[in-house]
Amino acid sequence: MIATWVVEVAVHQLDLDVGGAPPTGAALARRTLEAIAEHALPEAFGDDEAVLAGLGRTGWPPGVPGRGPFPVSL
C-alpha cells in the first residue's frame, strides 16, 4: 500500500516537471512498477524516465527494446 502512494507522489512530482533531480521516491516507484509487471524496465532509462514510460505518461522511445507488459495500469 505504501509503495502505491510513493508511485503516486513520484508521478505527480514528475508531471509538474520542475526540473532538477528525480523525486526521492522515483527509484522505489520504478521497482514497484517492475514488481507489478513482473518485468524489468530497460536499464538505459533513468528512474524518472522509467516511471513515466512504465505508466504510459510518456511514449515509449522508438528503438528501445523491452516494452513487454508496459504501460502498467494501477
Short mmCIF file of C-alpha atoms in Angstrom, two decimals:
data_model
loop_
_atom_site.label_atom_id
_atom_site.label_comp_id
_atom_site.label_asym_id
_atom_site.label_seq_id
_atom_site.Cartn_x
_atom_site.Cartn_y
_atom_site.Cartn_z
CA MET A 1 0.00 0.00 0.00
CA ILE A 2 2.74 2.48 0.89
CA ALA A 3 4.58 1.66 -2.34
CA THR A 4 1.47 2.69 -4.30
CA TRP A 5 1.45 6.05 -2.53
CA VAL A 6 5.12 6.53 -3.34
CA VAL A 7 4.36 5.83 -7.01
CA GLU A 8 1.51 8.36 -6.94
CA VAL A 9 3.60 11.09 -5.31
CA ALA A 10 6.58 10.47 -7.61
CA VAL A 11 4.37 10.58 -10.72
CA HIS A 12 2.71 13.82 -9.63
CA GLN A 13 6.12 15.38 -8.99
CA LEU A 14 7.28 14.25 -12.43
CA ASP A 15 4.08 15.61 -14.00
CA LEU A 16 4.91 19.02 -12.55
CA ASP A 17 8.24 18.86 -14.41
CA VAL A 18 10.04 21.26 -12.10
CA GLY A 19 13.43 20.02 -13.29
CA GLY A 20 16.34 19.11 -11.10
CA ALA A 21 16.91 15.69 -9.59
CA PRO A 22 14.26 12.97 -9.92
CA PRO A 23 11.85 12.72 -6.97
CA THR A 24 13.19 10.84 -3.95
CA GLY A 25 10.65 8.08 -4.49
CA ALA A 26 11.41 7.54 -8.20
CA ALA A 27 13.64 4.51 -7.58
CA LEU A 28 11.02 2.85 -5.36
CA ALA A 29 8.30 3.73 -7.88
CA ARG A 30 10.34 2.05 -10.61
CA ARG A 31 10.85 -1.10 -8.54
CA THR A 32 7.13 -1.17 -7.71
CA LEU A 33 6.14 -0.97 -11.40
CA GLU A 34 8.65 -3.68 -12.27
CA ALA A 35 7.26 -5.92 -9.50
CA ILE A 36 3.67 -5.39 -10.64
CA ALA A 37 4.58 -6.12 -14.27
CA GLU A 38 6.99 -8.93 -13.33
CA HIS A 39 9.27 -7.40 -15.96
CA ALA A 40 12.25 -5.06 -15.72
CA LEU A 41 12.26 -1.67 -17.34
CA PRO A 42 15.28 -1.01 -19.58
CA GLU A 43 18.42 -0.10 -17.66
CA ALA A 44 19.01 2.68 -20.19
CA PHE A 45 16.13 4.60 -18.56
CA GLY A 46 16.75 6.77 -15.55
CA ASP A 47 14.27 6.18 -12.73
CA ASP A 48 12.18 9.19 -13.74
CA GLU A 49 12.03 8.13 -17.41
CA ALA A 50 11.24 4.54 -16.40
CA VAL A 51 8.31 5.58 -14.21
CA LEU A 52 6.79 7.85 -16.83
CA ALA A 53 7.20 5.35 -19.69
CA GLY A 54 6.21 2.41 -17.49
CA LEU A 55 2.91 4.08 -16.67
CA GLY A 56 2.31 5.34 -20.19
CA ARG A 57 2.67 9.00 -19.16
CA THR A 58 5.20 9.42 -21.97
CA GLY A 59 5.60 7.45 -25.15
CA TRP A 60 7.97 4.53 -25.34
CA PRO A 61 11.10 5.77 -27.12
CA PRO A 62 11.48 4.29 -30.62
CA GLY A 63 14.15 1.65 -30.86
CA VAL A 64 14.26 0.92 -27.11
CA PRO A 65 13.61 -2.79 -26.61
CA GLY A 66 11.93 -4.30 -23.60
CA ARG A 67 8.47 -2.77 -23.66
CA GLY A 68 6.95 -6.08 -22.54
CA PRO A 69 3.88 -5.54 -20.34
CA PHE A 70 4.22 -1.77 -20.13
CA PRO A 71 2.43 0.55 -19.67
CA VAL A 72 1.14 -0.70 -16.34
CA SER A 73 -2.29 0.36 -15.10
CA LEU A 74 -2.56 0.95 -11.37
#
